[in-house]
XYZ file of C-alpha atoms in Angstrom:
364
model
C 0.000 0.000 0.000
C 2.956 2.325 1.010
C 4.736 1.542 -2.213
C 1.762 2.311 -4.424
C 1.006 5.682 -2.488
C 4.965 6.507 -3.245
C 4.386 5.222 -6.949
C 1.306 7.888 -7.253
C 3.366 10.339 -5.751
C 6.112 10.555 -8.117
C 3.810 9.778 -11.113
C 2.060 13.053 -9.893
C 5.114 15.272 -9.240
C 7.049 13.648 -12.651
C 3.691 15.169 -14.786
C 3.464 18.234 -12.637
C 7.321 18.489 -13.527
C 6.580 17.759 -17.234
C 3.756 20.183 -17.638
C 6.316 23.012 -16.392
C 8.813 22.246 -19.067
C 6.455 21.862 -22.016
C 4.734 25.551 -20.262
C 8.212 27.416 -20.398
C 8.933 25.675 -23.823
C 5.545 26.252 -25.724
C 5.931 30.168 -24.359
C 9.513 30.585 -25.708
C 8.243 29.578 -29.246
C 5.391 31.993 -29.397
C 7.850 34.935 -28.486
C 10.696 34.090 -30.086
C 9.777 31.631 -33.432
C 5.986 32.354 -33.898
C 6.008 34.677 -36.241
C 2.414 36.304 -35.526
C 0.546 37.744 -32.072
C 0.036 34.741 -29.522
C -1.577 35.403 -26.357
C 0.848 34.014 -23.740
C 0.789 33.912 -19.564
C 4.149 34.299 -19.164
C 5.233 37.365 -20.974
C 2.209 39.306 -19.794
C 2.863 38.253 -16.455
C 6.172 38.686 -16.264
C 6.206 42.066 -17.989
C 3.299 43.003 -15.759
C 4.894 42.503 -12.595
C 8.758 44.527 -13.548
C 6.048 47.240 -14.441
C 4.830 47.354 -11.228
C 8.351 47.826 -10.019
C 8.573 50.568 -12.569
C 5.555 52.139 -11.427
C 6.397 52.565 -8.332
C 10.052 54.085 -9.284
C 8.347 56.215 -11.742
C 6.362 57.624 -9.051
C 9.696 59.746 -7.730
C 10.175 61.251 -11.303
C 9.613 65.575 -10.732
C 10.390 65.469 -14.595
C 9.846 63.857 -17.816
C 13.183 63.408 -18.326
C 13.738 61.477 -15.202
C 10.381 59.428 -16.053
C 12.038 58.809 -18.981
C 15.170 57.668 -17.565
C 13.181 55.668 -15.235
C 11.332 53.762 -17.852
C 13.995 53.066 -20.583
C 15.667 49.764 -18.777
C 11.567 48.238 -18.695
C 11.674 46.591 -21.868
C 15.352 44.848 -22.015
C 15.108 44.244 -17.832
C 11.284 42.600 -18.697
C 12.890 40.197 -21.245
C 16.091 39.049 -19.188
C 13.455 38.524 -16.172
C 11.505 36.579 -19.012
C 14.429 34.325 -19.568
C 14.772 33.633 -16.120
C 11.289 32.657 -15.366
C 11.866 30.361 -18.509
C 14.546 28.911 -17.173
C 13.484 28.768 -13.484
C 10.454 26.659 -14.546
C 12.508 24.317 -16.714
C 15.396 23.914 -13.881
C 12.096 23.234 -11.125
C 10.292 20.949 -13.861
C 13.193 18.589 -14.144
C 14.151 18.629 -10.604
C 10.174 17.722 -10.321
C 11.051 14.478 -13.287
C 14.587 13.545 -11.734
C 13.013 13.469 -7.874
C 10.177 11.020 -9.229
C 13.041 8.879 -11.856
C 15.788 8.538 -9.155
C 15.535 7.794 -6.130
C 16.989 10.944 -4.303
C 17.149 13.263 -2.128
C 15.288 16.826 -3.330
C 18.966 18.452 -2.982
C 20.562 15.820 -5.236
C 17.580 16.375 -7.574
C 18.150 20.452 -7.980
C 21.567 19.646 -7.875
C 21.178 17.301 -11.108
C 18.611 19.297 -12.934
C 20.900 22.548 -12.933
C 24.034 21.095 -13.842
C 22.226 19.526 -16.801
C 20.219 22.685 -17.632
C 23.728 24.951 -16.870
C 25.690 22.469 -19.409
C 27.613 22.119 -16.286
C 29.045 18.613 -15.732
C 28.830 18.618 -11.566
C 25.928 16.011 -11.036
C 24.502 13.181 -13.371
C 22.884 9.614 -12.351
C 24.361 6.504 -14.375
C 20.408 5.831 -15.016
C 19.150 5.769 -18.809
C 15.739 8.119 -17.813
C 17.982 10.036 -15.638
C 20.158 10.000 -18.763
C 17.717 10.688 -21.506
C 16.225 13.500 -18.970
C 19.748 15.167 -18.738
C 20.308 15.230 -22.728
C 16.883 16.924 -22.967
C 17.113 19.770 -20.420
C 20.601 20.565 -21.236
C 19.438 21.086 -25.098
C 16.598 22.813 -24.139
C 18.613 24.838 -22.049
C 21.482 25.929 -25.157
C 18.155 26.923 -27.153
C 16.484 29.188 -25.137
C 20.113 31.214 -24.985
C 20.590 30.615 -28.797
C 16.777 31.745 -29.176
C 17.401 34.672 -27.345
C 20.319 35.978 -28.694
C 19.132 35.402 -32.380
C 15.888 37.376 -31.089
C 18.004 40.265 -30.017
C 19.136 41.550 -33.497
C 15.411 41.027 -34.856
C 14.264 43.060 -32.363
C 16.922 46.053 -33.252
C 16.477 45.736 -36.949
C 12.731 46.992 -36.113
C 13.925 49.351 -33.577
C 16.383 51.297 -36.153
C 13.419 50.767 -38.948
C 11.053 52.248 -36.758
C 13.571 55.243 -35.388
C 14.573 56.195 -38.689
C 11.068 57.354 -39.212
C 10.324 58.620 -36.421
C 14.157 60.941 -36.207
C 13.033 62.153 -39.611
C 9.838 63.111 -38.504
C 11.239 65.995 -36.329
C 12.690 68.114 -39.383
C 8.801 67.960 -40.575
C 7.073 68.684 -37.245
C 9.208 69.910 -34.574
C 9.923 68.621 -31.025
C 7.326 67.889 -29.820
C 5.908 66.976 -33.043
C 2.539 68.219 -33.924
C 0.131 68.005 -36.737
C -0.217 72.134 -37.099
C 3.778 72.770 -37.589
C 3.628 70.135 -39.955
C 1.082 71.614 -42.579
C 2.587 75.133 -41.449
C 6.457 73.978 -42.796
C 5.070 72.170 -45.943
C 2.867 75.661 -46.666
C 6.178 77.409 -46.369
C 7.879 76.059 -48.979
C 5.458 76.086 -51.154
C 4.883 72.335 -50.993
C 1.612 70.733 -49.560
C 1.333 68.814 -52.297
C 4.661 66.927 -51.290
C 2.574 65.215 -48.903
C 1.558 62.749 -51.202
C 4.969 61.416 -50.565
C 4.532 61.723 -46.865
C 1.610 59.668 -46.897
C 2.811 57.028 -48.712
C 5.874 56.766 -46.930
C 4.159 56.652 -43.429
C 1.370 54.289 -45.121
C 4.565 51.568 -45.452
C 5.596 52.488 -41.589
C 2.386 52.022 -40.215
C 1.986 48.251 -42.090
C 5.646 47.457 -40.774
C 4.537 48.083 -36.957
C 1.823 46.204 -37.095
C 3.715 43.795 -37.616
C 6.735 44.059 -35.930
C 4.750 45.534 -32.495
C 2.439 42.497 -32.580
C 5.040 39.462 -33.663
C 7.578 41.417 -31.144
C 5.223 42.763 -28.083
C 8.499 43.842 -25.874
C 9.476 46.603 -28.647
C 6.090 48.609 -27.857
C 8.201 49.312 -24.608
C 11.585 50.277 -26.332
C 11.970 54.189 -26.035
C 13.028 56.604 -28.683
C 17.411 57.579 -28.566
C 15.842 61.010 -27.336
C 13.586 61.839 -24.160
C 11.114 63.957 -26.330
C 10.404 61.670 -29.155
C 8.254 58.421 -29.701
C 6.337 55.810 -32.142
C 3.612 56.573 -30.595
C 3.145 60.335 -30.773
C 4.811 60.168 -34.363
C 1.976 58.244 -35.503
C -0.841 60.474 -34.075
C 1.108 63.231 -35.744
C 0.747 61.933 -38.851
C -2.613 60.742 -38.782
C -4.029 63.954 -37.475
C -1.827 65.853 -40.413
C -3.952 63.824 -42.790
C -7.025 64.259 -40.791
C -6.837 68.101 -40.472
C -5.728 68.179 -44.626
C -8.415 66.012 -45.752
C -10.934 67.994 -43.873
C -10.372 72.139 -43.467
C -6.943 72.703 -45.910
C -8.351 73.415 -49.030
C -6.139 71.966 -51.961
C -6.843 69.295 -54.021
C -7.428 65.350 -52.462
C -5.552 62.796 -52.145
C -6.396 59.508 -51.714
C -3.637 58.707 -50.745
C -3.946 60.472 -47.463
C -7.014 58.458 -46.745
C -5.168 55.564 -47.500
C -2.218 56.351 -44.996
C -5.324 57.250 -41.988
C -6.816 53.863 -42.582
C -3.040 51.733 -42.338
C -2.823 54.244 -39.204
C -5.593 52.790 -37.406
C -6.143 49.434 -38.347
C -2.129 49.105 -37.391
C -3.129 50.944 -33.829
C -6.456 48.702 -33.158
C -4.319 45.548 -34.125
C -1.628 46.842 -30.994
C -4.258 47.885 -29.044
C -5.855 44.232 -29.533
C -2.297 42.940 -28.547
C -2.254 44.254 -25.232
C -6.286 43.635 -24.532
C -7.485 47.123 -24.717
C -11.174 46.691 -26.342
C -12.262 49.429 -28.558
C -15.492 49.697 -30.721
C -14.262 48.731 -34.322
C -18.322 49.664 -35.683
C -17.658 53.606 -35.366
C -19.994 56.067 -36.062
C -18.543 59.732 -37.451
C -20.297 61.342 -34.995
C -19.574 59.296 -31.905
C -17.258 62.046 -29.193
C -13.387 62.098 -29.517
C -11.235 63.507 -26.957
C -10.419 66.480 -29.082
C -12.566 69.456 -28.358
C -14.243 71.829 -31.133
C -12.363 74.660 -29.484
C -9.201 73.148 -30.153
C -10.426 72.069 -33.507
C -11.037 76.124 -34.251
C -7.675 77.487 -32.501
C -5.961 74.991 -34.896
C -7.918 75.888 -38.253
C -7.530 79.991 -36.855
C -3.346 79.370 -36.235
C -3.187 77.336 -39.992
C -5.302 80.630 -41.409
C -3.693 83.188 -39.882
C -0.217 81.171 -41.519
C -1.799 81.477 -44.722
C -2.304 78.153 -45.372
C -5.537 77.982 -47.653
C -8.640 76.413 -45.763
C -11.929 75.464 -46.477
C -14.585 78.377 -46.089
C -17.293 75.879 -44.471
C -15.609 75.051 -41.250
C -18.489 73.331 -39.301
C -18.471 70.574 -42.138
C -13.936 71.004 -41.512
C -15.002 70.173 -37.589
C -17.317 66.952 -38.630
C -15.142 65.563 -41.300
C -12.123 65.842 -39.159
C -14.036 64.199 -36.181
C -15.097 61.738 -38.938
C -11.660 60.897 -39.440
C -10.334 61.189 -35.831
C -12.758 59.310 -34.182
C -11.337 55.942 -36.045
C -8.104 55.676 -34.228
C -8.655 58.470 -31.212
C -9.194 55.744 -28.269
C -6.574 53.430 -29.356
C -3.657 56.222 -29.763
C -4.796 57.693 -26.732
C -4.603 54.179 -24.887
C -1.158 53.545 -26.021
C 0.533 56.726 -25.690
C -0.454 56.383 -21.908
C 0.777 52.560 -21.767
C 3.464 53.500 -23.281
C 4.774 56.607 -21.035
C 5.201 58.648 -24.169
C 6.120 62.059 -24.178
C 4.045 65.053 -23.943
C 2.591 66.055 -27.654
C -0.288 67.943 -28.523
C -3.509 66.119 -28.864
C -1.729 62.715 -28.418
C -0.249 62.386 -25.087
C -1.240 65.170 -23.258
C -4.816 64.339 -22.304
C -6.380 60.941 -21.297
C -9.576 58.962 -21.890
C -12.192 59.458 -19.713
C -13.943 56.399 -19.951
C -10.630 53.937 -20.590
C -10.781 50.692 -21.486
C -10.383 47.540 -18.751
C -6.956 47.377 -19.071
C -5.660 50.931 -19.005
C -8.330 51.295 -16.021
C -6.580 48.609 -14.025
C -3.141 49.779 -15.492
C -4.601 53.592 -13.647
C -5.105 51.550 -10.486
């Protein structure tokens, strides 16, 4: 009776054990080899616990600067903790396997399991499962490290794709950047039609973030070279540049610009979907955005009194740009604040007032 209680036992413990392994395992191939958005436990935990740590450094910050410098280790300090979790529940899910295989003490188990998973050479049993167990955690163990450092240059290649955009951004609309500068600077030099180019050039950007922001959650957190700049309030830039021509500047359309809006958004509601912030996708144009018709007028009165040609009728320039706003308001306005971005007119200086679960909970 004893003996089949202790056979139970370790059957128990050796599939607990098991389980743990193929957990850690089946997580590392979603982030680092699955080459689409996966829901998985352990980076959202893991990256939502170091953020609590974060949030409650941040708290000291008097400036944005030192929020900033507060916040830029989140992102490369989540994914080494990731690794470690990884590793911790492989080293605990063989000691689990060797406990119930050999007959040993739960010291000389540990002891076993992290020499194998370490590559180390310090402990083995002369057992073939003890054996075969070895050879598998100690290759698992040499992939998650080769995983991880083939992931790191992925990961920059986006980063310095995305940047380069973003950087270039600055000579168009200023630090911060806003939407008025940049139909001011193109009116100066005689070139709003140029933005043709500008929207299909940001069109491509938008399409490459979706991807690389969904595939590769961790780079959402990766901050901009410089304090004041930011993926996030780049992109509401743009999209409210080709909101605010489309609607009031009067010159000829583009399609093109609508075009660039509707990559915008769909790539924001697909990050926004990433990191479980709901949003409506069934829109109406005249549902509320958090930009208010007096800001609307004190931009079209600043872009007139440049000289930049606008439309006469501006209560139709007020609903069309609403029209266009309204598709990718909640979901810029959700990220910019998960993000920490930096302050930027009508992106990251105001928040929702009725935000979604997560960004409530985020709040709390």
């Amino acid at each position: 009776m004893i003996n089949l209680f202790l056979l139970t036992t370790r059957g128990i413990v050796f599939l607990l054990g098991g389980i743990s392994v193929v957990a850690a395992a089946l997580s590392a191939v979603r982030t680092f080899v699955l080459p689409r958005s996966a829901a998985d436990i352990f980076s959202r935990s893991v990256f939502g616990l170091v953020r609590l740590c974060f949030d409650l450094h941040k708290r000291r910050a008097r400036t944005y600067e030192e929020l900033d410098r507060s916040m830029e280790l989140y992102a490369p300090l989540s994914l080494v903790a990731l690794l470690s979790t990884w590793l911790l529940c492989i080293l605990l899910g063989y000691m689990a396997m060797f406990w119930a295989v050999v007959n040993c003490s739960i010291y000389q188990a540990f002891k076993i399991s992290g020499s194998s998973l370490f590559t180390l050479g310090i402990a083995s049993y002369d057992f073939f499962p003890a054996t075969l167990l070895t050879f598998t955690e100690a290759m698992l163990g040499l992939l998650l490290v080769a995983l991880l450092i083939s992931y790191l240059p992925t990961i920059y290649t986006s980063f310095a794709r995305r940047e380069t955009a973003v950087t270039l951004l600055e000579t168009h609309a200023g630090a911060p950047p806003s939407s008025i500068e940049t139909i001011k600077r193109y009116h100066r030099i005689g070139g709003l039609e140029q933005l043709h180019e500008v929207w299909k050039t940001w069109e491509i950007w938008f399409v490459e973030i979706e991807e690389s922001h969904t595939s590769l959650g961790s780079l959402s957190f990766f901050r901009s070279p410089q304090p004041q700049r930011s993926w996030i309030t780049a992109a509401g830039t743009v999209l409210d540049t080709a909101a605010l021509v489309n609607a009031a500047v009067d010159i000829p359309h583009d399609p093109q610009a609508d075009l660039c809006i509707r990559a915008g958004y769909l790539s924001l509601r697909y990050i926004a979907h990433f990191f479980n912030i709901s949003f409506d996708p069934n829109l109406a144009p005249t549902d509320p955005i958090s930009i208010t018709r007096k800001e609307f007028d004190l931009a079209y009165n600043e872009l007139s009194a440049a000289g930049v040609p606008m439309k006469t009728d501006r209560e139709q320039a007020w609903r069309d740009f609403a029209g266009w706003r309204v598709n990718y308001d909640k979901a810029l306005l959700a990220l910019a604040e998960l993000t920490v971005a930096p302050r930027a007119p009508w992106v990251s200086d105001r928040f929702l007032l009725h935000p979604p679960r997560t960004l409530a909970r985020y709040r709390r």
